[in-house]
XYZ file of C-alpha atoms in Angstrom:
724
model
C 48.730 71.345 121.823
C 46.419 69.962 123.855
C 43.254 68.199 123.141
C 41.073 71.087 124.458
C 42.858 73.324 122.361
C 42.833 71.450 119.575
C 38.837 71.595 119.592
C 38.686 75.495 119.974
C 40.316 75.616 116.714
C 37.247 73.281 114.488
C 36.188 74.897 111.985
C 32.166 74.931 111.617
C 32.331 72.259 109.248
C 33.648 69.928 111.833
C 31.193 70.995 114.393
C 29.946 67.084 114.719
C 32.973 66.249 116.209
C 32.522 68.620 119.240
C 29.232 67.567 120.080
C 29.839 63.609 119.050
C 33.071 61.654 120.067
C 31.520 58.548 118.617
C 30.348 58.468 115.040
C 29.928 55.366 112.868
C 31.578 54.795 109.609
C 30.665 53.427 106.214
C 30.788 49.354 106.658
C 32.219 49.997 110.217
C 31.119 49.386 114.128
C 30.997 52.514 116.358
C 34.611 53.759 116.945
C 35.619 56.159 119.564
C 37.958 58.816 118.804
C 39.661 58.690 122.105
C 40.993 55.186 121.801
C 44.283 53.826 119.800
C 43.417 50.675 117.995
C 45.669 51.228 115.645
C 48.368 53.140 117.473
C 51.954 52.177 116.900
C 54.365 52.303 120.141
C 58.177 52.075 119.985
C 60.272 51.888 122.744
C 63.554 53.541 122.993
C 66.271 52.421 125.531
C 69.138 54.481 126.708
C 72.270 52.082 127.569
C 74.410 54.839 128.432
C 73.937 57.836 130.548
C 75.971 61.214 130.394
C 79.920 60.815 128.831
C 79.118 56.958 128.329
C 76.896 57.121 125.693
C 78.378 56.134 122.053
C 77.916 59.306 119.620
C 75.224 56.615 117.639
C 73.612 57.206 121.343
C 73.774 60.733 121.816
C 72.586 61.453 117.762
C 69.436 59.714 118.469
C 68.791 61.356 121.715
C 69.564 64.757 120.348
C 66.972 63.538 117.912
C 64.577 62.886 120.046
C 64.630 66.257 121.820
C 64.183 68.212 118.747
C 60.990 65.739 117.978
C 59.975 66.934 121.444
C 58.706 70.263 120.221
C 55.425 70.990 119.607
C 54.489 71.209 116.208
C 52.941 74.808 115.737
C 50.170 74.591 113.412
C 49.535 70.496 112.473
C 46.925 71.710 109.678
C 49.758 73.205 107.740
C 52.701 71.598 105.334
C 53.340 67.909 105.028
C 53.681 64.705 107.724
C 56.064 62.409 106.962
C 55.418 59.123 107.700
C 58.478 56.683 107.938
C 59.005 52.862 108.009
C 55.633 51.771 106.707
C 55.636 47.848 106.186
C 53.748 46.311 103.319
C 54.307 42.523 102.661
C 55.509 41.358 99.660
C 53.029 39.381 98.846
C 50.367 42.592 99.554
C 52.905 44.827 97.495
C 52.072 45.003 93.677
C 55.703 44.887 93.371
C 58.814 47.026 92.476
C 57.994 48.829 89.599
C 54.665 50.214 91.061
C 55.556 53.510 92.569
C 51.751 54.433 93.851
C 50.066 53.922 96.477
C 48.130 50.751 97.169
C 45.924 49.643 98.849
C 48.039 47.481 101.118
C 49.622 51.135 102.031
C 46.977 52.923 102.906
C 45.947 50.293 105.690
C 49.265 50.613 106.982
C 49.059 54.620 106.501
C 46.020 54.119 108.704
C 47.356 52.668 111.194
C 49.398 55.360 111.843
C 47.282 57.859 111.285
C 44.821 55.653 113.629
C 41.983 56.178 110.866
C 39.618 53.167 111.186
C 38.628 52.771 107.772
C 41.491 52.670 104.904
C 39.259 52.391 101.861
C 37.798 56.113 103.162
C 41.401 57.640 103.193
C 41.947 58.981 99.551
C 45.014 58.051 97.319
C 45.790 61.676 96.217
C 46.485 62.912 99.818
C 49.511 60.802 100.003
C 52.829 60.562 98.159
C 55.341 57.796 97.941
C 58.699 59.455 98.201
C 60.734 56.536 99.084
C 60.505 52.864 98.311
C 62.702 49.861 99.282
C 63.079 46.393 99.487
C 63.829 44.813 103.103
C 65.032 40.725 102.610
C 67.126 40.574 105.567
C 66.333 37.230 107.261
C 66.154 37.845 110.708
C 62.193 38.649 109.845
C 59.296 37.277 109.617
C 58.429 38.198 105.942
C 60.132 39.978 103.004
C 58.573 43.288 102.979
C 58.585 46.756 100.736
C 59.370 49.862 103.377
C 57.742 52.617 102.387
C 58.359 56.672 103.565
C 55.398 58.669 102.300
C 53.888 62.074 103.025
C 50.992 63.281 104.022
C 49.803 66.546 101.881
C 47.477 67.822 104.713
C 45.644 70.376 102.741
C 44.447 67.718 100.478
C 43.997 65.345 102.540
C 41.174 68.092 105.314
C 39.616 68.968 101.221
C 39.228 65.035 100.458
C 38.354 63.884 103.275
C 37.206 65.951 106.267
C 36.995 63.474 108.876
C 40.323 63.062 109.589
C 41.042 66.369 111.144
C 40.887 65.148 114.563
C 42.862 62.381 113.317
C 45.714 64.862 112.565
C 45.059 67.340 115.285
C 46.477 63.955 117.070
C 49.500 63.378 115.462
C 52.928 64.062 116.742
C 56.575 63.629 115.894
C 58.344 60.513 116.455
C 61.746 60.277 115.804
C 62.454 57.760 112.507
C 58.489 57.503 111.866
C 56.615 60.479 112.543
C 57.984 64.387 111.223
C 56.552 67.628 110.447
C 57.570 69.430 107.806
C 56.369 73.147 107.660
C 56.626 73.560 103.875
C 57.572 70.772 101.121
C 61.190 69.729 101.056
C 61.148 69.324 96.946
C 64.158 71.905 95.558
C 63.581 71.298 92.245
C 66.132 70.986 89.892
C 69.336 72.607 89.641
C 68.111 75.588 86.227
C 64.958 76.182 88.006
C 66.944 77.201 91.552
C 69.280 79.382 89.753
C 66.358 81.161 87.746
C 64.431 81.448 91.010
C 68.058 83.784 92.132
C 68.329 85.329 89.714
C 64.832 85.765 89.795
C 65.039 87.140 93.791
C 68.002 89.331 92.177
C 66.088 91.322 89.825
C 63.018 91.686 92.071
C 65.239 93.326 94.555
C 66.495 95.759 92.519
C 62.666 97.107 92.096
C 62.749 97.399 96.015
C 64.390 99.152 98.276
C 62.866 97.436 101.429
C 61.938 93.869 99.867
C 61.940 90.487 102.371
C 65.128 88.928 102.533
C 65.866 86.133 100.353
C 67.619 83.132 100.788
C 69.324 83.714 97.159
C 69.817 87.192 98.077
C 70.048 88.071 94.355
C 71.790 87.244 91.301
C 72.473 89.741 88.577
C 75.231 90.091 85.337
C 75.713 93.197 84.482
C 75.159 93.953 81.001
C 78.120 97.366 80.763
C 80.552 94.495 81.273
C 82.178 90.728 79.718
C 80.654 87.870 80.906
C 83.846 86.107 82.751
C 85.113 83.469 80.498
C 85.581 79.711 82.864
C 87.189 77.075 81.371
C 86.117 73.300 82.717
C 87.817 70.656 82.078
C 86.885 67.389 81.994
C 82.861 66.518 81.646
C 82.173 63.831 83.708
C 79.350 64.370 86.362
C 81.201 67.402 88.239
C 81.844 68.899 85.163
C 78.827 68.856 83.046
C 76.710 70.125 86.932
C 79.302 73.203 87.670
C 79.278 73.811 83.556
C 75.016 73.869 84.261
C 75.414 76.340 86.940
C 77.879 78.862 85.525
C 75.922 79.070 81.979
C 73.054 79.231 84.007
C 74.433 82.206 85.799
C 75.511 84.068 82.369
C 79.428 82.866 82.299
C 80.854 81.903 78.857
C 81.849 78.556 79.950
C 83.774 75.848 77.201
C 83.932 72.668 78.705
C 86.591 70.645 77.572
C 87.021 66.839 76.694
C 90.363 64.632 76.597
C 87.948 61.892 75.164
C 84.431 62.027 72.688
C 81.210 62.274 72.828
C 78.998 59.207 74.020
C 78.246 58.058 70.614
C 81.959 58.209 68.876
C 83.321 56.905 72.078
C 80.913 54.029 71.962
C 82.549 53.261 68.702
C 86.234 53.153 69.990
C 84.665 50.354 73.110
C 83.094 48.480 70.527
C 86.498 48.744 68.508
C 88.536 47.883 71.477
C 85.829 44.267 72.560
C 86.008 43.309 68.517
C 89.804 44.226 67.437
C 91.360 45.335 70.798
C 92.253 48.601 69.687
C 92.655 51.090 72.829
C 92.668 54.508 72.211
C 94.226 55.891 75.340
C 92.096 59.512 75.619
C 88.556 57.575 74.656
C 87.533 54.157 76.596
C 85.615 53.248 79.611
C 87.103 55.951 81.521
C 87.749 58.599 79.295
C 85.184 60.535 77.606
C 82.106 62.472 78.086
C 79.557 61.482 81.036
C 83.719 60.088 82.932
C 84.164 56.542 83.982
C 80.492 56.398 85.118
C 78.612 56.189 81.628
C 79.817 52.593 81.186
C 78.817 51.409 84.520
C 76.089 50.330 86.279
C 75.146 53.921 86.979
C 74.223 53.593 90.557
C 73.031 56.959 92.356
C 73.284 55.826 95.775
C 75.415 58.022 97.996
C 76.451 58.252 101.358
C 75.856 62.215 101.348
C 72.548 62.628 102.701
C 70.113 60.452 100.294
C 67.040 63.320 101.138
C 69.678 66.257 101.425
C 68.202 69.170 99.204
C 71.559 68.630 97.181
C 71.332 65.185 96.328
C 66.479 65.473 95.481
C 68.728 68.443 93.133
C 70.705 66.218 91.441
C 68.268 63.768 90.985
C 65.241 65.768 89.732
C 67.688 67.903 86.901
C 68.913 63.575 86.292
C 64.935 63.544 85.267
C 65.103 66.717 83.836
C 67.206 65.540 80.940
C 65.512 61.435 80.806
C 66.123 59.956 83.622
C 62.912 57.969 84.752
C 60.610 59.314 87.521
C 61.830 56.141 89.629
C 65.038 57.158 90.723
C 63.212 59.903 92.734
C 62.007 57.102 94.907
C 64.113 53.925 94.503
C 65.620 53.311 97.233
C 68.442 52.028 95.713
C 68.538 54.084 92.456
C 70.535 53.157 89.523
C 70.238 54.169 86.130
C 72.031 51.754 83.846
C 74.439 52.372 80.751
C 71.294 52.167 78.391
C 70.219 55.146 79.976
C 72.054 57.494 80.695
C 73.551 57.413 77.177
C 70.396 59.569 75.827
C 70.510 61.280 79.430
C 73.980 62.767 78.351
C 72.897 63.370 74.525
C 70.242 65.206 76.154
C 72.959 67.250 78.953
C 74.949 68.565 75.908
C 72.004 69.775 73.930
C 70.817 71.816 77.072
C 74.257 72.766 77.736
C 74.867 74.026 74.107
C 71.600 75.813 74.359
C 72.987 78.338 77.210
C 75.730 78.894 74.514
C 78.795 76.584 76.750
C 81.454 75.852 73.903
C 81.854 72.058 74.114
C 85.476 70.461 72.966
C 85.718 67.050 72.784
C 88.667 65.616 71.874
C 90.952 68.022 73.482
C 93.761 67.473 76.083
C 95.224 70.155 78.451
C 98.450 69.560 79.117
C 99.723 72.227 81.311
C 98.672 75.563 82.886
C 98.933 79.179 82.170
C 100.156 80.520 85.304
C 101.287 84.283 86.600
C 102.168 85.112 89.458
C 100.452 82.267 90.905
C 97.587 82.675 89.881
C 95.998 80.839 86.748
C 95.449 83.015 82.975
C 94.276 79.908 81.129
C 95.121 76.687 79.480
C 97.500 75.217 76.949
C 95.738 72.399 75.478
C 96.124 69.931 72.473
C 94.289 67.688 70.436
C 93.639 63.989 71.917
C 93.193 62.396 68.740
C 96.716 63.518 67.311
C 99.409 61.367 68.351
C 102.130 62.574 66.168
C 105.336 64.079 67.991
C 104.349 67.820 65.987
C 101.148 68.142 67.317
C 100.208 71.562 67.539
C 99.333 73.248 71.205
C 96.980 76.127 71.976
C 97.266 78.551 75.011
C 93.317 79.710 75.660
C 93.145 82.558 78.156
C 90.627 82.727 81.055
C 89.071 84.030 84.142
C 88.934 80.837 86.049
C 89.615 77.245 85.235
C 87.560 74.510 87.023
C 89.717 71.213 87.030
C 87.373 68.089 87.347
C 89.313 65.727 85.741
C 88.657 61.780 86.978
C 90.607 59.789 88.949
C 93.152 58.321 86.228
C 94.022 61.550 85.049
C 97.350 60.517 85.978
C 99.169 62.838 83.696
C 97.611 65.801 85.201
C 98.485 65.612 88.894
C 101.995 65.338 87.297
C 101.368 68.584 85.756
C 100.152 69.937 89.154
C 103.067 68.599 90.563
C 105.066 71.180 88.622
C 103.540 74.302 89.081
C 104.420 73.191 92.622
C 100.258 72.219 93.952
C 100.046 71.095 97.244
C 98.522 67.270 96.472
C 98.113 64.991 99.047
C 98.350 61.139 99.214
C 94.928 59.579 100.028
C 93.398 56.083 101.049
C 92.190 54.361 98.786
C 91.331 50.339 98.310
C 92.303 47.306 96.116
C 91.413 43.688 95.189
C 89.254 41.345 92.679
C 86.075 41.048 91.358
C 84.636 38.466 92.121
C 81.706 36.901 89.639
C 78.446 34.536 90.502
C 75.595 33.451 88.722
C 72.787 35.677 89.484
C 70.716 33.253 89.907
C 72.924 31.762 92.985
C 72.992 35.710 94.786
C 68.966 35.915 94.055
C 68.672 32.399 95.875
C 70.907 33.207 98.872
C 69.868 36.857 99.072
C 65.468 35.872 98.630
C 65.369 31.946 99.284
C 61.790 30.954 98.200
C 61.430 34.337 96.791
C 64.124 33.814 94.194
C 61.733 32.523 91.342
C 59.855 36.728 92.211
C 63.105 37.778 90.020
C 62.414 37.010 86.832
C 65.368 38.543 84.953
C 64.957 41.734 86.373
C 61.351 42.141 85.469
C 59.471 40.380 88.541
C 58.317 41.578 91.483
C 60.873 41.638 93.478
C 64.618 43.533 92.455
C 67.271 41.736 91.188
C 69.354 40.194 94.836
C 72.422 42.248 95.146
C 74.351 42.849 98.667
C 76.841 44.893 100.267
C 79.317 43.232 102.730
C 82.111 45.434 105.117
C 84.428 43.012 107.650
C 87.720 44.160 109.729
C 90.563 41.987 109.302
C 93.939 41.970 110.961
C 97.004 40.114 109.578
C 98.829 39.432 112.611
C 99.965 36.333 111.630
C 100.930 37.102 108.698
C 105.304 38.383 108.172
C 104.928 41.935 106.545
C 107.689 43.247 104.603
C 108.378 45.570 107.079
C 106.452 47.495 110.244
C 104.802 50.525 108.418
C 102.424 48.349 106.771
C 99.011 48.045 109.016
C 98.138 45.108 110.691
C 94.341 45.847 110.681
C 92.303 47.007 107.792
C 89.108 46.973 106.453
C 87.516 44.822 104.203
C 84.383 45.524 101.691
C 82.358 45.131 98.422
C 82.329 47.730 96.034
C 79.988 48.827 92.813
C 78.256 45.360 92.911
C 76.854 45.007 89.498
C 73.295 42.928 90.027
C 72.764 40.814 86.372
C 73.711 43.129 83.473
C 71.125 44.723 80.517
C 71.573 41.927 77.428
C 68.219 43.416 75.509
C 68.550 45.623 72.042
C 70.376 48.814 72.418
C 71.578 51.523 70.137
C 74.117 49.616 67.856
C 76.589 51.799 67.612
C 76.839 53.705 70.918
C 76.598 50.811 73.104
C 77.614 48.161 70.516
C 78.842 45.226 71.554
C 79.431 46.214 75.251
C 76.094 45.529 76.181
C 76.699 42.048 76.662
C 79.619 43.028 79.028
C 79.703 42.915 82.733
C 82.593 42.698 83.904
C 85.113 45.650 81.965
C 88.489 46.625 80.453
C 88.907 49.932 82.557
C 93.228 50.801 81.199
C 94.100 53.957 79.905
C 97.540 52.325 79.232
C 97.728 48.753 77.318
C 101.032 47.957 79.613
C 98.549 47.680 82.422
C 95.303 46.355 83.330
C 92.610 47.069 85.412
C 88.991 46.105 85.311
C 84.975 47.253 86.825
C 81.677 46.081 86.375
C 78.996 47.588 84.437
C 74.984 46.614 83.820
C 72.252 48.428 81.922
C 68.973 49.355 83.787
C 66.645 46.162 83.915
C 69.637 44.079 84.625
C 68.791 40.839 83.129
C 72.569 39.208 82.192
C 72.951 35.902 84.129
C 75.963 37.147 86.239
C 76.221 39.438 89.140
C 79.785 40.613 90.051
C 81.193 43.384 92.661
C 84.573 44.045 94.155
C 85.982 42.767 97.174
C 89.047 45.178 98.517
C 90.635 45.602 101.159
C 91.698 49.675 102.405
C 95.099 50.822 101.821
C 97.003 53.518 103.071
C 100.394 55.344 102.421
C 102.242 52.560 105.045
C 101.501 50.360 102.223
C 103.152 52.665 99.827
C 105.960 52.828 102.042
C 106.454 49.272 102.423
C 107.379 48.623 99.091
C 109.205 51.695 99.112
C 106.717 54.011 97.294
C 107.159 57.545 98.950
C 105.295 61.150 97.614
C 102.279 62.508 96.955
C 102.168 59.910 93.891
C 103.017 56.568 95.602
C 99.306 55.967 95.601
C 99.635 56.242 91.856
C 102.780 53.850 91.565
C 101.345 51.509 93.705
C 97.884 50.839 91.479
C 100.300 51.030 88.222
C 102.698 47.717 90.086
C 99.686 45.791 90.768
C 98.116 46.883 87.257
C 101.303 45.785 85.377
C 101.525 42.607 87.383
C 97.639 42.217 86.575
C 98.700 42.375 82.362
C 101.862 40.189 83.093
C 100.071 36.898 84.910
C 97.493 37.242 82.388
C 100.584 37.188 79.261
C 99.270 40.408 77.462
C 96.215 41.100 74.609
C 94.365 42.127 77.417
C 93.452 38.909 78.861
C 92.414 39.086 82.446
C 93.955 36.468 84.868
C 91.472 34.604 87.035
C 91.198 32.282 89.378
C 88.282 30.196 91.494
C 87.249 31.541 94.779
C 87.795 28.493 96.173
C 91.513 28.165 94.549
C 92.011 31.364 95.861
C 91.544 30.106 99.530
C 93.601 26.948 99.158
C 96.345 29.313 97.909
C 96.278 27.229 94.896
C 95.723 26.314 90.780
C 93.362 23.033 90.436
C 93.506 23.655 85.897
C 93.044 25.789 83.053
C 89.301 25.295 83.152
C 87.637 27.942 84.751
C 83.588 28.739 84.820
C 82.778 31.347 82.177
C 82.967 35.220 82.407
C 81.159 37.999 80.934
C 84.822 39.257 80.564
C 84.696 39.494 76.775
C 88.603 39.604 75.799
C 89.211 36.498 77.462
C 90.598 35.206 80.712
C 93.181 32.857 81.753
C 93.601 30.883 85.035
C 96.831 31.971 87.500
C 97.567 32.536 90.983
C 96.062 35.272 91.743
C 96.932 34.545 95.227
C 100.569 35.554 94.229
C 99.443 38.779 92.722
C 99.315 40.985 96.066
C 101.816 41.414 99.027
C 100.849 38.564 101.356
C 98.975 40.517 104.036
C 96.553 41.979 101.297
C 96.255 38.508 100.221
C 95.365 37.052 103.341
C 93.332 40.172 104.437
C 90.965 39.675 101.130
C 90.985 35.433 102.268
C 89.595 36.014 105.844
C 86.638 38.840 104.238
C 85.952 35.776 101.606
C 85.549 33.657 104.674
C 83.607 36.475 106.987
C 81.735 36.948 103.873
C 80.192 33.492 103.364
C 78.983 33.077 106.518
C 76.216 36.430 106.306
C 76.008 35.439 102.495
C 76.168 31.330 102.857
C 76.737 29.842 99.339
C 78.921 32.843 98.605
C 81.934 30.857 98.290
C 81.413 28.222 95.458
C 83.190 26.312 92.679
C 81.469 28.885 90.191
C 82.873 32.133 91.777
C 85.091 33.401 89.511
C 87.848 36.248 90.718
C 89.110 38.322 88.215
C 92.115 40.606 88.756
C 92.919 43.977 89.165
C 90.558 46.450 90.959
C 92.345 49.661 91.703
C 90.737 52.693 90.577
C 87.853 52.841 93.381
C 88.491 56.314 93.873
C 91.570 58.870 93.644
C 94.907 57.865 95.216
C 95.087 62.003 96.329
C 93.413 64.660 97.417
C 94.800 68.298 95.494
C 94.195 71.151 98.301
C 91.567 73.807 97.709
C 89.160 76.345 100.275
C 86.367 74.551 102.280
C 84.204 77.664 101.287
C 85.220 78.989 98.326
C 86.583 75.442 95.951
C 89.575 76.968 95.152
C 93.052 75.560 94.858
C 94.669 76.661 98.206
C 98.444 76.674 95.757
C 97.173 78.640 93.045
C 94.181 81.401 92.575
C 92.246 80.811 89.448
C 92.012 77.246 89.664
C 89.277 75.151 91.483
C 89.836 71.589 91.346
C 86.329 69.146 91.984
C 85.194 66.194 91.954
C 86.149 62.273 92.313
C 89.776 63.082 90.439
C 90.284 65.811 93.048
C 89.584 63.568 96.090
C 86.560 65.044 97.184
C 83.752 62.660 95.832
C 82.778 58.823 95.224
C 80.421 57.918 92.859
C 78.458 59.894 90.659
C 75.476 61.644 92.768
C 78.137 62.934 95.167
C 80.608 64.386 92.557
C 77.894 65.766 90.578
C 77.008 67.886 94.163
C 80.556 68.894 94.636
C 80.354 70.395 90.674
C 77.070 71.983 91.201
C 78.156 73.247 94.575
C 82.056 74.979 93.235
C 79.362 75.984 90.513
C 77.622 78.485 93.059
C 81.275 79.181 94.768
C 82.379 80.392 91.612
C 79.724 82.716 90.379
C 79.808 84.082 93.485
C 83.175 84.944 93.263
C 83.130 85.880 89.446
C 80.057 88.475 91.099
C 77.372 86.627 89.335
C 75.898 85.042 92.175
C 75.313 86.816 95.426
C 73.352 84.775 98.322
C 74.092 81.641 99.603
C 73.651 77.837 98.618
C 73.856 76.500 101.948
C 70.625 78.426 103.090
C 68.754 76.778 100.060
C 70.271 73.161 100.063
C 72.394 72.873 102.967
C 76.208 72.255 104.005
C 78.069 70.943 101.337
C 79.340 67.528 102.664
C 82.376 64.925 101.569
C 81.841 61.851 100.162
C 85.325 60.856 101.010
C 86.734 57.436 100.243
C 83.920 55.757 97.863
C 82.159 52.734 99.796
C 79.369 51.722 97.412
């Protein structure tokens, strides 16, 4: 839109701008509206042309071309300003999510408005805040994304009209949104769909609605749906289906969080492993006793992810997760959230059956018609089975439900082996990581209560093993190695003892589901204030690695996991003692002695030769990656760094084949495999998103929903192998 055309649109109360191109603001010198003292420019260079461009360059060019489209009305909707940087010394700190004076200065630069103090804070909303501690820059800074409500801004400060009229989209910096992208929580989305359906029945010529209506016929019975598994996928699928009016039964082999917390306490104190109620099985899934990470690779700003986060906030998560660049909850926040989620489902009429294990599917003519269940608490040989009929079964088990995979194979369900990652968990003093990442700013961490976040890290490297003799030619020579599930300092504050019990002092935790196997994970609480930091260091493994050990078939990956979990248990000497080795000894292929640095793992550690745990090519990959990590994070290789074995359950080792559109299993009708255990998610958020989309898809199949959720929230994306 040209300057001449915008002048013609000036309302009468802005007429002084037409007649006087210069005007004086309070406490400023005269300022020309047509000069650009604060203009931010961004030079872009195209390195290659045509077919020679990299995919990333082609994507950027496409974004540039799309951004060149004229904005129809600059004075409606939202202007989104990204990459606004505020020095850490000028920012109020990580816990402040409002608009500070320093941030107003940065907004004013983009708007080219001369007096930042005249901008009304109420017109701006922080939608993202991250901390950038990269050492290549002059100083650490907080980076913001801010939404400008144009209508509110013009009402509160009319003199910004001319500056808004000159705004133009810039790729990655300035974007115009015709309307607020906030989708609301899932409940409000479903309610809007139901309302649009009711409105459609009263009007023959209503406008087309994205939901296109939803209804239930009172003359027919509610469709009965069984949801197996109460992790994020199962909970969100149950929520959608119940809101649409289905008769939902949620089955969980583990216990509710209250009882599950006590079972974990018994594991810590008396070394009693409840095989159906532990760190993997129970309400909320494996993510309940973890760091509660909400980062995801499926689109942080997508409508589906925002809907999940809004729903978590509705059930008690802090508002901060909607803004934080690396949102996380911590177990102390997840437990009450899950209790609220459960109560809401029960109010909707959902039947929740804890301690109920699904042993088999009831199948008739290649169609699942129900499930066979038993009491997971009854360990006797004569436990009673019960057969329950359903119109559909949503299979939302976690990646440790190995008996379920075996049961599916017995019905001829197509299972495809999938790449995942294995390795060791390394633990450092948190102060060391703070120092490595922040240098002189490390004292601002203050055990999670300071101005900057507790330091974390994420590293990815590619290594080769050309100089290592492999067990067969089938094993891959090149593979990626990366940090996984990094857990900065855990929480040591007082929490409800019955729920969290002694697990609140852990950071490296036991995730075994069988006494003869040993595998571990990391966890931390919301404040991240303990003295330890840990992360898994893992390398990708594939069918070639399984075949090299003579493991074949769809469950070869499961057997691969078991092999090293049993080996780790033997190296630890049993009784859930974890084998450990210092990083320096691991690199030197030696064991200096039995004395090792202190560990957050509470069931005991034993100094062993972890370099003998995996095949030589995997060990070599881990060693090479440690050397490369130390180049990125000088000091990472330290005598105080302790490796723990073994980390194997980074993601599902199989994928259950299903339709991309209906989410229905390709082998059995009426079965809907979803979430991480089915191989379609990697983490809390992506599993919840998968459960949400599958809920809409099944509601549509059952005649409860007649629209398209993709028109509202966008196309569903698969997380694939988790790398977070």
